[in-house]
Every structure is written in structure tokens, then in C-alpha cells.
Coordinates of C-alpha atoms in Angstrom, one line a residue:
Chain A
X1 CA 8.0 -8.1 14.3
X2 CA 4.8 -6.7 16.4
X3 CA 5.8 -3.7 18.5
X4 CA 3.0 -3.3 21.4
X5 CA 1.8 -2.9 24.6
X6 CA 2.7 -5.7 27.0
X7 CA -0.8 -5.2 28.9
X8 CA -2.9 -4.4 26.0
X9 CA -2.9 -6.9 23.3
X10 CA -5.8 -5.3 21.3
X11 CA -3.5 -2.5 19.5
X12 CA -0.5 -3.2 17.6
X13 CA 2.4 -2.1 15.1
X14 CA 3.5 -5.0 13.0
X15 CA 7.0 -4.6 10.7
X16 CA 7.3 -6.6 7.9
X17 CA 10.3 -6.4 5.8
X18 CA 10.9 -7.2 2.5
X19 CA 7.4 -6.1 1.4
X20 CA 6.3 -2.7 0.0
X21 CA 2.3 -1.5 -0.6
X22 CA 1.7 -4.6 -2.8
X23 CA 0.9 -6.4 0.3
X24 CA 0.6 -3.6 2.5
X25 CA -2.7 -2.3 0.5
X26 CA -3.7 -5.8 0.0
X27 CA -3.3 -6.2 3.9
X28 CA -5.2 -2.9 5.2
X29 CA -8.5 -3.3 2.9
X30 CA -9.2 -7.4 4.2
X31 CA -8.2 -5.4 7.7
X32 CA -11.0 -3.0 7.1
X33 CA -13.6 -5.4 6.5
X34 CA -13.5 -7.3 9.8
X35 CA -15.8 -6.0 11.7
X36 CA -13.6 -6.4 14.8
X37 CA -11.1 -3.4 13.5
X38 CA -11.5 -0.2 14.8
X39 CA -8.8 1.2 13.3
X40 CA -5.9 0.2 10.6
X41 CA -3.0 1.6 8.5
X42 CA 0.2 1.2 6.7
X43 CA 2.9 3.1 6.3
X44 CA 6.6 3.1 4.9
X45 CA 8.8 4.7 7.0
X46 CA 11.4 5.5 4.4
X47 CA 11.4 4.7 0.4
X48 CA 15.0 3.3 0.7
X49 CA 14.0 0.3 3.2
X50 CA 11.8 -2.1 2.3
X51 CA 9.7 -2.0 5.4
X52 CA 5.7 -1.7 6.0
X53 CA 4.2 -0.9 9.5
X54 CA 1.0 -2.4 9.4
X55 CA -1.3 -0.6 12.6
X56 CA -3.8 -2.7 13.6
X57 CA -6.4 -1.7 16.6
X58 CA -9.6 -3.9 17.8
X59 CA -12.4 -3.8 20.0
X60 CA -10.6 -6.2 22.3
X61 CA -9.7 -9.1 20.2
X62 CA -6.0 -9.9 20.1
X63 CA -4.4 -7.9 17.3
X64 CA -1.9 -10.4 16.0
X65 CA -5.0 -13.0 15.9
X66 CA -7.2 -10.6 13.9
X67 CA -3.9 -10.0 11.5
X68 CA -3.8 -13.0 10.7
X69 CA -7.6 -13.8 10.0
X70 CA -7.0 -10.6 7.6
X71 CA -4.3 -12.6 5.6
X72 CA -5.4 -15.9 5.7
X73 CA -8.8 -14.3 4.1
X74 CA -7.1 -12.2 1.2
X75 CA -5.7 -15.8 0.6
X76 CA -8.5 -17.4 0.1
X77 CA -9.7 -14.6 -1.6
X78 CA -6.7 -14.6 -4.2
X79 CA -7.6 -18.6 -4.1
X80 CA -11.1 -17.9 -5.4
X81 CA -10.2 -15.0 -8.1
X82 CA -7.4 -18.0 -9.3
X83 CA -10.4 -20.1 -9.7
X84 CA -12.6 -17.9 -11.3
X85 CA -9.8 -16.7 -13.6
X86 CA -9.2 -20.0 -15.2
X87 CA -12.5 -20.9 -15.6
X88 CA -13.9 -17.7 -17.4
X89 CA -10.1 -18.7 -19.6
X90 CA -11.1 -21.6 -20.4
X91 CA -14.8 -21.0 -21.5
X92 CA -12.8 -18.1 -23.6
X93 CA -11.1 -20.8 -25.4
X94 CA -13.4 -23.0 -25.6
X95 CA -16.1 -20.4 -27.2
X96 CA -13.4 -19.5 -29.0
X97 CA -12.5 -23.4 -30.5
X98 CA -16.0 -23.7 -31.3
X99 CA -16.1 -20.8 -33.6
X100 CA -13.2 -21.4 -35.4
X101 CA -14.8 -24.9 -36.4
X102 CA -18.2 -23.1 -37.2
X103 CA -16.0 -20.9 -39.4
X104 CA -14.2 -23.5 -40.8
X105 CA -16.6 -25.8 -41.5
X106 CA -18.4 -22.5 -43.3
X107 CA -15.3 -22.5 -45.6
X108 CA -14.8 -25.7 -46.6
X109 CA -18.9 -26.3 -47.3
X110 CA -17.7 -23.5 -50.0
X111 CA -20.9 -21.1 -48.4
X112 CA -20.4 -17.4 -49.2
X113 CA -22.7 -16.0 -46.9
X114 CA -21.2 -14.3 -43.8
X115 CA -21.7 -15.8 -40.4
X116 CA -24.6 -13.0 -38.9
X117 CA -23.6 -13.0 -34.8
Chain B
X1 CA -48.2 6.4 9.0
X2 CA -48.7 7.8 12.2
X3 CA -51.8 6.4 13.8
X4 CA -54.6 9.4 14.9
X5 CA -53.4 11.0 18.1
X6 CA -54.5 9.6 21.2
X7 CA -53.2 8.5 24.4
X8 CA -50.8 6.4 23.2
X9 CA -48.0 7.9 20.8
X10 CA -46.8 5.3 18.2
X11 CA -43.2 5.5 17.9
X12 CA -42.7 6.6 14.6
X13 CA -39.7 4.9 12.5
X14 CA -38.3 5.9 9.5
X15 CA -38.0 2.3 8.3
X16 CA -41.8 1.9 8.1
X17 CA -42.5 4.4 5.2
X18 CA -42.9 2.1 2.5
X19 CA -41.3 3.9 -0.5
X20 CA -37.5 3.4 1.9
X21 CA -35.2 0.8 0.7
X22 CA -34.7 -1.4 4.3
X23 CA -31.2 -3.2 4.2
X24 CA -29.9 -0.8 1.5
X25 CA -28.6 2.7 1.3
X26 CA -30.3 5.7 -0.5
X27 CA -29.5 6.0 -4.1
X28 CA -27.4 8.6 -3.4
X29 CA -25.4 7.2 -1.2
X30 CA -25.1 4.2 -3.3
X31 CA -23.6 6.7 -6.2
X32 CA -21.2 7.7 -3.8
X33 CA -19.8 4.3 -2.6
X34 CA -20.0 2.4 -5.7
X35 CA -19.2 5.4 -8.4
X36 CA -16.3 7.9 -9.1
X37 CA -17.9 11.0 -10.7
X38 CA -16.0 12.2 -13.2
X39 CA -16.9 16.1 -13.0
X40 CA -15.2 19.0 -15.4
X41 CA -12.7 19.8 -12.8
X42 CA -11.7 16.8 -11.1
X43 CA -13.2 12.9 -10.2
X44 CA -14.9 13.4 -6.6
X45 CA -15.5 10.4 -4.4
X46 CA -12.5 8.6 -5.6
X47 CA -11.8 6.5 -2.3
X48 CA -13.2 3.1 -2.1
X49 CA -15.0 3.4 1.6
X50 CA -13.5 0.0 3.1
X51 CA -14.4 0.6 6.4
X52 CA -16.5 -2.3 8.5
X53 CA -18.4 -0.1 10.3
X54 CA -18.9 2.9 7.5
X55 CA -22.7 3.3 7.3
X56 CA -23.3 1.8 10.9
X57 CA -25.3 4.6 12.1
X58 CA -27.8 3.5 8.9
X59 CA -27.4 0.2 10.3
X60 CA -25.7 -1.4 7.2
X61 CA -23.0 -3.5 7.2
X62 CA -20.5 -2.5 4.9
X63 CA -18.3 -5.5 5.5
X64 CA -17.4 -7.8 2.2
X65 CA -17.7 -11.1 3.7
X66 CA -16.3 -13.7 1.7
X67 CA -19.4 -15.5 1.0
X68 CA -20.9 -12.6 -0.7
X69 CA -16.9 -11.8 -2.7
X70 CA -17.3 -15.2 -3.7
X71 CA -20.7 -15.0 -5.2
X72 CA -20.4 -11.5 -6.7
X73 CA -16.7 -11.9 -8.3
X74 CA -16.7 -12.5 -11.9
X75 CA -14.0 -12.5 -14.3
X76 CA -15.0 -11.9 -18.2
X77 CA -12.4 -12.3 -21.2
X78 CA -12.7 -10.1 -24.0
X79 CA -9.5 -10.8 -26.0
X80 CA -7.2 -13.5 -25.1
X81 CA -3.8 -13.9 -27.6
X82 CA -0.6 -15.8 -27.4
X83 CA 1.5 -12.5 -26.3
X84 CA -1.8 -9.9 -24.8
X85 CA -5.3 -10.4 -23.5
X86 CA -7.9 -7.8 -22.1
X87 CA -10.3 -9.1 -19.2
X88 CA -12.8 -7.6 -16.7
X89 CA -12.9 -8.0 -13.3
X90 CA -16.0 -7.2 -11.5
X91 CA -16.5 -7.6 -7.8
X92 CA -13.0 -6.6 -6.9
X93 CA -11.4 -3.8 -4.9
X94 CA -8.7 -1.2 -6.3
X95 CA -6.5 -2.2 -3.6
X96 CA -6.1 -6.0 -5.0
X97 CA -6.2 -5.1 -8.1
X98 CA -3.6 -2.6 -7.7
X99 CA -1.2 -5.6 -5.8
X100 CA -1.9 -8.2 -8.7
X101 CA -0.9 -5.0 -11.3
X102 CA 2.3 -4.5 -9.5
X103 CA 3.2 -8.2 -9.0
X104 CA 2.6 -8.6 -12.4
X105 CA 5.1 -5.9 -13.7
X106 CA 7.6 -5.8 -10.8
X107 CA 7.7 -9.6 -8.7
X108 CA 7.2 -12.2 -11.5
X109 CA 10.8 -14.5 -12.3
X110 CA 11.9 -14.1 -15.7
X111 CA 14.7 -15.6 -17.9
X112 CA 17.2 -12.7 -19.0
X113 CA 20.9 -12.1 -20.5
X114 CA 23.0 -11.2 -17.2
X115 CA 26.5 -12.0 -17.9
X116 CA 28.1 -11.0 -21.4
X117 CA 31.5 -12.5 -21.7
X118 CA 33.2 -10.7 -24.6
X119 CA 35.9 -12.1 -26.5
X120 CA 36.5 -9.7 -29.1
X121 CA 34.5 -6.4 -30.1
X122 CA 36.0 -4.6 -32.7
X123 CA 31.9 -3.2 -33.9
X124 CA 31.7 0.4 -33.1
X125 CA 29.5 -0.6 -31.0
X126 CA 31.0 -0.1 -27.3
X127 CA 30.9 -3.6 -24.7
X128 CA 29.0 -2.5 -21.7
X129 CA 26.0 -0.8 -24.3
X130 CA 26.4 -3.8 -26.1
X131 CA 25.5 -6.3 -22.7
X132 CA 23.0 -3.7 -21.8
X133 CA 21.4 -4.1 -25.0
X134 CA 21.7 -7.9 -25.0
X135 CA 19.9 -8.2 -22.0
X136 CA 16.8 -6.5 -22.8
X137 CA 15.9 -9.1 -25.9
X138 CA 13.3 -10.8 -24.2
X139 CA 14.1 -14.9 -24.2
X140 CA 11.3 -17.5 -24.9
X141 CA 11.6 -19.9 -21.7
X142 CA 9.7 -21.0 -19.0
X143 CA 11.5 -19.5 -15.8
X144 CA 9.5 -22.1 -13.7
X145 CA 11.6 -24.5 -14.8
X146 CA 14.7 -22.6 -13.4
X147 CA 16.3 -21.5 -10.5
X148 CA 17.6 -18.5 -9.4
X149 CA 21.7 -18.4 -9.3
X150 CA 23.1 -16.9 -6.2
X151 CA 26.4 -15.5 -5.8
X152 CA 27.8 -19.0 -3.7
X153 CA 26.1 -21.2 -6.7
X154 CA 28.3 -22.3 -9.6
X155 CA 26.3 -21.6 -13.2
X156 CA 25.1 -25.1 -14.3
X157 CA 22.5 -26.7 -16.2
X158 CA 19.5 -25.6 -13.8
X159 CA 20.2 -22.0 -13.2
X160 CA 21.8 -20.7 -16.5
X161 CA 20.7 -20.4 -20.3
X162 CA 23.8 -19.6 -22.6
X163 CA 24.0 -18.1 -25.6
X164 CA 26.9 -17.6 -28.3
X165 CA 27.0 -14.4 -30.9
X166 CA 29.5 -14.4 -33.3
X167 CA 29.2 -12.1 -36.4
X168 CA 31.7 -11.1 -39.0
X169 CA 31.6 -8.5 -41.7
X170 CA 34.3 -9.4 -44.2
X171 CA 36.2 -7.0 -45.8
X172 CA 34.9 -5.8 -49.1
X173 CA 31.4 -6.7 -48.2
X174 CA 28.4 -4.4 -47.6
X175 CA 27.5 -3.2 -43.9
X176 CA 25.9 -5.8 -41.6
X177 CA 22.7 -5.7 -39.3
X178 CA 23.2 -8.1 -36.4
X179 CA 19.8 -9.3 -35.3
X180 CA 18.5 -11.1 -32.3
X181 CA 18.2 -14.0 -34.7
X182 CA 22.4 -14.1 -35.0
X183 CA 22.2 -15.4 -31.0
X184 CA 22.7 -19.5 -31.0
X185 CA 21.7 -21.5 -27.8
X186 CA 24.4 -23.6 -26.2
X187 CA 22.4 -26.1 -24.2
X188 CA 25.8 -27.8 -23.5
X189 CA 26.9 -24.8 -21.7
X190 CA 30.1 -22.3 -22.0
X191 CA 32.5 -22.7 -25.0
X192 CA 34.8 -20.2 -23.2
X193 CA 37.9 -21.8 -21.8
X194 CA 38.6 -20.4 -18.3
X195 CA 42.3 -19.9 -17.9
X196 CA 43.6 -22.0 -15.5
X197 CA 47.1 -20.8 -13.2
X198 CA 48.2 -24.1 -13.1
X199 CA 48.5 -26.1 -16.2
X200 CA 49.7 -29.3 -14.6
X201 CA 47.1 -30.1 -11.7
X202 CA 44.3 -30.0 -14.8
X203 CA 45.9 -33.4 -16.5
X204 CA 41.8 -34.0 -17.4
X205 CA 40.9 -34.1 -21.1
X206 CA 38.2 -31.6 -20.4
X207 CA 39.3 -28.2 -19.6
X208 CA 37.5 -25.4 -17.5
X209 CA 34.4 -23.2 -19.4
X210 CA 32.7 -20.6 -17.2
X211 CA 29.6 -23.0 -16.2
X212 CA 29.8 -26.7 -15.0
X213 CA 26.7 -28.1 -17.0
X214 CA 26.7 -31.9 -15.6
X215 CA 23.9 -32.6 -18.5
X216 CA 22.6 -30.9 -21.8
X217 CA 19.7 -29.2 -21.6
X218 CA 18.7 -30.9 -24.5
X219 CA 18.0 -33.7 -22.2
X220 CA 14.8 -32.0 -20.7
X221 CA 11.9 -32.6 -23.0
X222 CA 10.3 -29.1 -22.7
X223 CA 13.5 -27.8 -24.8
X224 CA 13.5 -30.3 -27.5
X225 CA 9.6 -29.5 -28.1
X226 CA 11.0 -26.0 -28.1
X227 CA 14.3 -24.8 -28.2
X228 CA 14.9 -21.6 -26.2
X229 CA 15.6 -18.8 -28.8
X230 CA 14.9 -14.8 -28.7
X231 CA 11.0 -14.5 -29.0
X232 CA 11.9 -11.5 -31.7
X233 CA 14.1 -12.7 -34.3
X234 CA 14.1 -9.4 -35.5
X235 CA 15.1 -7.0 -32.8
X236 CA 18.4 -5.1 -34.4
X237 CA 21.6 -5.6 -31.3
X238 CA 24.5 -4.0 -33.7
X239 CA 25.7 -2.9 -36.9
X240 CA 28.7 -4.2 -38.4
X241 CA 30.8 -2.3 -40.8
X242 CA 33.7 -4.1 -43.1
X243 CA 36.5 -5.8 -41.0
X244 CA 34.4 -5.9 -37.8
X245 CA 33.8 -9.0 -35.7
X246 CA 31.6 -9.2 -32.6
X247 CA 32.1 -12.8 -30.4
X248 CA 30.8 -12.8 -27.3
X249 CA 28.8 -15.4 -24.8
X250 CA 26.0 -14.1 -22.7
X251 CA 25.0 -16.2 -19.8
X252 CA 20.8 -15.9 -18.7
X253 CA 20.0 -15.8 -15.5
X254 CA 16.5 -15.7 -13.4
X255 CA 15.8 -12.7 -12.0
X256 CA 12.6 -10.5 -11.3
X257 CA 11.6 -7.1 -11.9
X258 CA 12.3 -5.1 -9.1
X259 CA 15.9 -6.0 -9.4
X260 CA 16.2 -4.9 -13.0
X261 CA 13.6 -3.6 -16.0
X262 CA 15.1 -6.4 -18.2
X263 CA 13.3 -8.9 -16.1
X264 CA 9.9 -8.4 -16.2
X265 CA 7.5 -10.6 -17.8
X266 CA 5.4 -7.8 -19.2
X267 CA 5.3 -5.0 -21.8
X268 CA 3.2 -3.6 -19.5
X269 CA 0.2 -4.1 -17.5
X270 CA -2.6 -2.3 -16.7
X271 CA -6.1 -1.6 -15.7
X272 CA -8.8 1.1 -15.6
X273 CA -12.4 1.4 -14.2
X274 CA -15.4 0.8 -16.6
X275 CA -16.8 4.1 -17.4
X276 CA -20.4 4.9 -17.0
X277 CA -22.0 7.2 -19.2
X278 CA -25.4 8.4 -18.1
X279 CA -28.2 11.2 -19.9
X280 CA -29.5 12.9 -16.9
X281 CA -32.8 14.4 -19.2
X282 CA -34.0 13.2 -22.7
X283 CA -31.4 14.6 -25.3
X284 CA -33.2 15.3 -28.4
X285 CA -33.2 16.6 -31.9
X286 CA -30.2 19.2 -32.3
X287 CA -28.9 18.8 -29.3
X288 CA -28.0 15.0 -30.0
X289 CA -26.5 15.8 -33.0
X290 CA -24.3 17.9 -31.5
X291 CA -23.6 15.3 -28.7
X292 CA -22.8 12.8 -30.7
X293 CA -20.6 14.8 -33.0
X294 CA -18.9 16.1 -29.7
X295 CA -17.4 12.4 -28.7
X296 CA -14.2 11.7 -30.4
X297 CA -14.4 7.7 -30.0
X298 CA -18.5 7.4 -30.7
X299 CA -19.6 6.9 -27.5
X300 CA -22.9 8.2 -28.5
X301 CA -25.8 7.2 -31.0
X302 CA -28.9 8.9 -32.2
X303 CA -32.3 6.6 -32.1
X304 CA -35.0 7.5 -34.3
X305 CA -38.1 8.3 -32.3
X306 CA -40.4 8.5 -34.8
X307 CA -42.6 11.6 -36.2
X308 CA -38.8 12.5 -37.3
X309 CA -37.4 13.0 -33.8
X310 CA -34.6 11.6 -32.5
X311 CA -32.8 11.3 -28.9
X312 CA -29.6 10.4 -28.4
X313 CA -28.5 7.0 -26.1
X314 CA -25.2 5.8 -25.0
X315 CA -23.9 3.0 -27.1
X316 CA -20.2 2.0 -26.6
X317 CA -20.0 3.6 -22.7
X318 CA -16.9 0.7 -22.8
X319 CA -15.1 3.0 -25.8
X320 CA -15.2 6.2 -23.1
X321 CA -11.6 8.0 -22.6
X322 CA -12.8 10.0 -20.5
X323 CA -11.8 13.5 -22.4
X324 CA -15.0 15.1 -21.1
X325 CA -15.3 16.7 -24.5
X326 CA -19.5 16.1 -24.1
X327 CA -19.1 18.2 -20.8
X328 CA -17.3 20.7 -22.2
X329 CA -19.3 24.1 -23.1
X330 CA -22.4 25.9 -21.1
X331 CA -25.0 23.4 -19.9
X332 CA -23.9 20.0 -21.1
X333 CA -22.6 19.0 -17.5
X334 CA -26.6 19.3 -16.5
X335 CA -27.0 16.4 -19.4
X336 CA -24.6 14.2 -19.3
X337 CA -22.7 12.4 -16.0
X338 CA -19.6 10.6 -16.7
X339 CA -18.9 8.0 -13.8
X340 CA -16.8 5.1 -13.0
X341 CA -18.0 2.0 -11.4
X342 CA -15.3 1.4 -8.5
X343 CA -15.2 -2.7 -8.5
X344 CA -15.3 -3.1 -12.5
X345 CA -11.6 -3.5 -13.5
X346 CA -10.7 -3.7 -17.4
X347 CA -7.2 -5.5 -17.0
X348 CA -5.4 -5.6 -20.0
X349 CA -1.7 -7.2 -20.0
X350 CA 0.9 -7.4 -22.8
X351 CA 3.4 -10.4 -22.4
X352 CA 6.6 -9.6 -23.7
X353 CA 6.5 -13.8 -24.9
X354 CA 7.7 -15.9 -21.9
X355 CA 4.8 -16.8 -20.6
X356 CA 1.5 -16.3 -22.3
X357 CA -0.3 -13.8 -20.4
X358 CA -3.4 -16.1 -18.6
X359 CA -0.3 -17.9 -17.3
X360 CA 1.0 -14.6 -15.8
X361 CA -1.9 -13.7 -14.2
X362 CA -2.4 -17.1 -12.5
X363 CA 1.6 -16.9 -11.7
X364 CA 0.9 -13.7 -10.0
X365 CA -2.0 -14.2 -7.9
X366 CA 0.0 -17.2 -6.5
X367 CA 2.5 -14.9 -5.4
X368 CA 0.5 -13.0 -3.8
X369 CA -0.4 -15.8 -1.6
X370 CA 3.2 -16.6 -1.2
X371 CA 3.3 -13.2 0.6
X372 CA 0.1 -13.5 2.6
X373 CA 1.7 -17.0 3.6
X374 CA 4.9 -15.8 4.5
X375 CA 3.1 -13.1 6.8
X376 CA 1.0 -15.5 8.2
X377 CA 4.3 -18.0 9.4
X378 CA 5.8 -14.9 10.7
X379 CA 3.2 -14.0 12.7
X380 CA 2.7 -17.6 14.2

């Protein structure tokens, strides 16, 4: 729901419900980094209703259109840490698989001297 | 350097002195934005300055583009189990951090004991504590292959987990311990026989339970690779003295976090910023002695210099808990800074055995783009 002027597009309210500061948070810092913002906020009007008002105010670019370049960003950027995530897991593992076999191997050779790392 | 005086007057920039970092901001600056300094009284410069057009009057552009998120985010495991891991983050902001914490505590689906139907409870034991204690034992299952029960849906086979208890002390026999290990999955559903009004419309051999499974769940090959049992065998429910029976069948349901503690996926989850510690002046001789004998969790080491001097350095700054015991007493603060470096995130998350906690991360970051989705459609 955007709540704003009808002749000035650049500054708006926009209630979400159903979403607290998880989004909210997530919302106002991808705001902040576009350089077309020159102001933004959140806020929850009361505890008891799951509403966020997300302010949004730009140096003449349509609000709702800088909105949602913010989201579709944080996307991307969740996309990315997803990526990044399940690489650095699976290197874990597979660092991990490798020194269980050096370990093993270590055992079965019947070698008593400790693995030095 | 201004040129010699003469008729013309060289504009004289700031940016031409050689010694001034162009395209970056003064060290101390730098401190600010990227470090919380952890003083004797309280952290200053906690907020993370997010603001595009922060340092504009220096001319530097304090917009993260996503170019330069990409190339600077980097994700380090340190521990990874089957039920915790401990990971950095670096590269990342507090605020999505912060969402990825909450999603993964409050907004990720898990399988959990909703429904108790009791047919006889004669423990001491009362009902209602008994269901409430029922449906914290957390329940090995994927909830992504689930889905959630509304109140219109009937309980079948694709919504609903059920589970049978039924314990019996015998007279004459010692006191019982009824353990999470005593609860048997049905995956042919309810063994409870709804009563029906009319006993001659219901000519059918089967009669009415209180879920209409149309298949086992045997059927589906994830549950005979493994069955869907407590993931604690040995989590104490009741006690059962002589003469006392407990039968009752609990029905799971998917549910999430916010609606009720049972159904979160976690222990816990959380994070905290890597600490920087950081000698201000050469430390040496006595007074590293006494600064490494100050730090309750070693942060500190002594190096031999030589000539029998020594000077203390910072060797497990990770270890720091921040008790600012080595800032404590006259003078030390000029010594030694404690910090924290704002986009270095130590996550650590404790599965409670549903999912195994990589998955759980990687669940939760794709719910966060559920929302950002949903925002976006709204919006269009």
C-alpha cells in the first residue's frame, strides 16, 4: 500500500503487512545505498500489528521505482551470499574428507608419529 | 606545493599533497566507519553509516554497489557438525545479518507435536503439561517435504506425522521413566476410532480414525531410508509409578517459530562481531607480564626479544570476550584498544536436528527472498 502525494511521486510511505524489522532493516540499508535516496526509514506503528512503514524520499526519481530496485538488489544480494555459502561449505567438507583419509591412511600404515599441521 | 608568488596564484588543492590518500578517507575516519571501539564505559561509533551520500563533502562515495559486495563477501567455515557449525561472514552489514538471525530462529517451518489425543492418563503427570511437554521433543524430519495443515484441511498423509505412546507400569514393579524413545511412528495414520453418531450410514469395513491417510508414509522413499523418530531418544516426558498407564496419540504438524517456540529449527542462533585487539605503544618486560596475566581467555602472548626482553603481542584476538579486564586499572586504556570490525560476522548456529544447520542457513536466506519477492509483486 504506498500512501503519497498525487503530484509528487518522489516521496512516499509504503505499508507492508505481515512483515516486521526482518525485512524492514533489510529494506532501509539496500535503500541507503542508492544514491538516488535522500532520505529513508521504517517504522512500526504498534508491536501488536504486524505492519512496517517503509519512508522512502528521492531526488526526483519515482519512489515506488527506486523501492523496488532496493529489493530486487537485497535479492540478488541474498542470491550471491547463497552462493558463496555453499561453496565455502563445500570446500569445508571437502578439506575436511581429505584429512580424514590422510588420517586414516596414517592409521592403518601403523605410523606413530603425529600429523604436524 | 605552492609555486613562488607571482602574478598568477596557483590554486592550491588539498588533494595534491602527496602524503593524502586520494579516493579514500583519513585513517581516522576509516576507524570510525569500519570499527566499534570498545572503550571502558561503553562501545562508541556503533552505527553502521549506510548512508549514499555520507562522506560526499570528501567526495567519496559511500555507496556498496553490488559489484564491489560481490567481490568483497566471503564466507569462511570454522566448524561444521551434523547438529552446530560456526562460520564468518565478512563483507556483510549488521542489518542482513541481523534478518538472516531472525529468520533463522523465528520464520523457518518445522515438524512439531500439535495435537495430543489422550486416551487414558492415570500418571501424575497432568494432560495439558503432558501435550506441552510432548511438543517440545524436537522430531527428525524434513518439513520440506510437508505442508502446512490449515484449519479447512483434513489431517492426511502430506500434512501430518503421528505418533502413539503407550506406557504401563505394572503393579508390583519398580517406578518407570518414560523417555522420548517410548514414542512409535504411525506412518499408517490415527489408530483412534472417531465415534461416529450414526452407526448404520458407516456399513464400510473401515471405520473413522482422526486423519484420512490415503497412503502410508512408508511409501515415500525418504522415510524408509530414515524413519521419522525423536532426534533425542533420551529426553525424560513422564514418570510412571505402579498401576499407572499413559496412552495417548499426538498428531505433528508444520508450523514456524513465530507462532510457537516448539517450532523453531534452532537451539539458538547467533552472531557477534570479530574483535580487534590492538597495542597502541610497545608493551614490554613487566608490564606484559602483567597483561597477559590480566586476560582471562589468553588473548595475549609474550615474544622473546632477545638480550632477555620481551614485548607482548596479540595472539588469539578471535578468543576476546570482550570483559575489558586489560583496560581495567590506571593507564592500560592508553595501551591497549579493543575494537570490533563492523562487517566481520562470527555466525554460529545450533540445530536442534531437523535439518542440519548449512541446510538452515541456505533455507533462510531463501526466505528472505521470498519476502523481498513478495514486496516486489506488491509493489508492481
Amino acid at each position: 500500500m504506498e500512501h503519497g502525494s498525487f503530484t509528487d511521486n518522489s516521496a512516499a510511505t509504503f505499508s507492508l503487512t505481515d512483515e516486521d524489522h526482518t525485512i524492514a532493516n533489510a529494506v532501509r540499508f539496500t535503500l541507503n545505498q542508492d544514491p538516488r535516496v535522500t532520505f529513508c526509514g521504517y517504522s512500526i506503528p504498534h508491536p501488536s500489528e504486524a505492519r512496517v512503514n517503509i519512508r522512502v524520499q528521492t531526488t526526483g526519481d519515482l519512489a515506488r521505482e527506486v523501492l523496488k530496485d532496493a529489493c530486487q538488489n537485497l535479492m540478488l544480494m541474498c542470491r550471491h551470499v547463497r552462493c558463496t555459502f555453499d561453496k565455502a561449505v563445500e570446500d569445508f567438507k571437502a578439506s575436511n574428507a581429505v584429512k580424514a583419509i590422510k588420517i586414516d591412511s596414517q592409521d592403518s600404515s601403523g605410523d606413530d608419529s603425529e600429523e604436524s599441521e | 606545493m605552492a609555486e613562488g608568488a607571482g602574478e598568477e596564484k596557483k590554486k592550491f588543492s588539498i588533494w595534491d599533497l602527496p602524503d593524502v590518500p586520494v579516493g579514500q578517507l583519513p585513517p581516522h575516519l576509516e576507524l570510525q566507519r569500519s570499527r566499534v571501539s570498545c572503550n571502558k564505559d561503553a562501545p562508541i561509533h556503533t552505527e553502521s553509516i549506510q548512508y549514499s551520500g555520507a562522506y560526499a563533502s570528501m567526495g567519496i562515495d559511500n555507496s556498496s554497489r553490488l559489484d564491489r559486495f560481490s567481490n568483497n563477501f566471503r564466507v569462511e567455515v570454522v566448524r561444521l557438525n551434523e547438529d552446530d557449525m560456526e562460520f564468518d561472514m565478512i563483507g556483510i552489514d549488521a542489518a542482513i545479518a541481523n534478518s538472516f538471525r531472525r529468520i533463522l530462529i523465528a520464520e523457518l517451518p518445522t515438524m512439531a507435536i500439535e495435537k495430543v489425543l489422550i486416551a487414558n492418563n492415570t500418571s501424575i503427570i497432568q494432560d495439558e503439561v503432558l501435550a506441552h511437554r510432548l511438543g517440545l521433543v524436537p522430531i527428525r524430519v524434513d518439513p520440506r517435504l510437508f505442508d502446512y495443515l490449515s484449519e479447512n484441511d483434513q489431517p492426511n498423509e502430506k500434512n501430518t506425522v503421528v505418533f502413539k505412546l503407550h506406557v504401563q507400569c505394572k503393579r508390583g514393579s519398580p517406578r518407570i521413566t518414560v523417555k522420548s524413545d517410548a514414542l512409535k511412528w504411525l506412518p499408517n495414520g490415527s489408530e483412534l476410532v472417531k465415534e461416529t453418531r450414526n452407526a448404520t450410514s458407516d456399513s464400510s469395513s473401515k471405520p473413522e480414525t482422526y486423519t484420512y491417510f490415503g497412503c502410508s508414509q512408508e511409501t515415500i522413499p525418504e522415510f524408509v531410508k530414515n524413519p521419522i523418530i525423536p532426534k533425542y531418544p533420551d529426553i525424560i516426558i513422564a514418570k510412571l509409578g505402579p498401576g499407572q498407564e499413559i496412552e495417548l496419540e499426538a498428531h505433528a504438524v508444520k508450523g514456524i517459530g513465530k507462532t510457537h517456540a516448539k517450532w523453531s529449527p534452532v537451539a539458538t542462533a547467533w552472531y557477534r562481531m570479530l574483535p580487534e585487539v590492538v597495542l597502541l605503544e610497545d608493551i614490554e618486560d613487566d608490564l606484559a607480564e602483567e597483561l597477559k596475566s590480566k586476560c582471562p581467555v589468553n588473548v595475549f602472548d609474550i615474544e622473546d626479544l632477545g638480550k632477555g626482553r620481551r614485548r607482548a603481542t596479540v595472539a588469539r584476538p578471535r578468543a576476546c570476550t570482550l570483559c575489558r579486564e586489560c583496560i581495567s586499572g590506571d593507564d592500560w586504556e592508553k595501551r591497549v584498544a579493543l575494537r570490533r570490525v563492523k562487517d566481520h560476522f562470527i555466525f554460529t548456529i545450533e540445530s536442534t536436528g531437523a535439518l542440519p544447520p548449512e541446510v538452515l542457513f541456505t533455507e533462510a536466506v531463501k526466505i528472505l527472498e521470498d519476502k523481498c519477492e513478495r514486496v516486489i509483486t506488491e509493489l508492481s
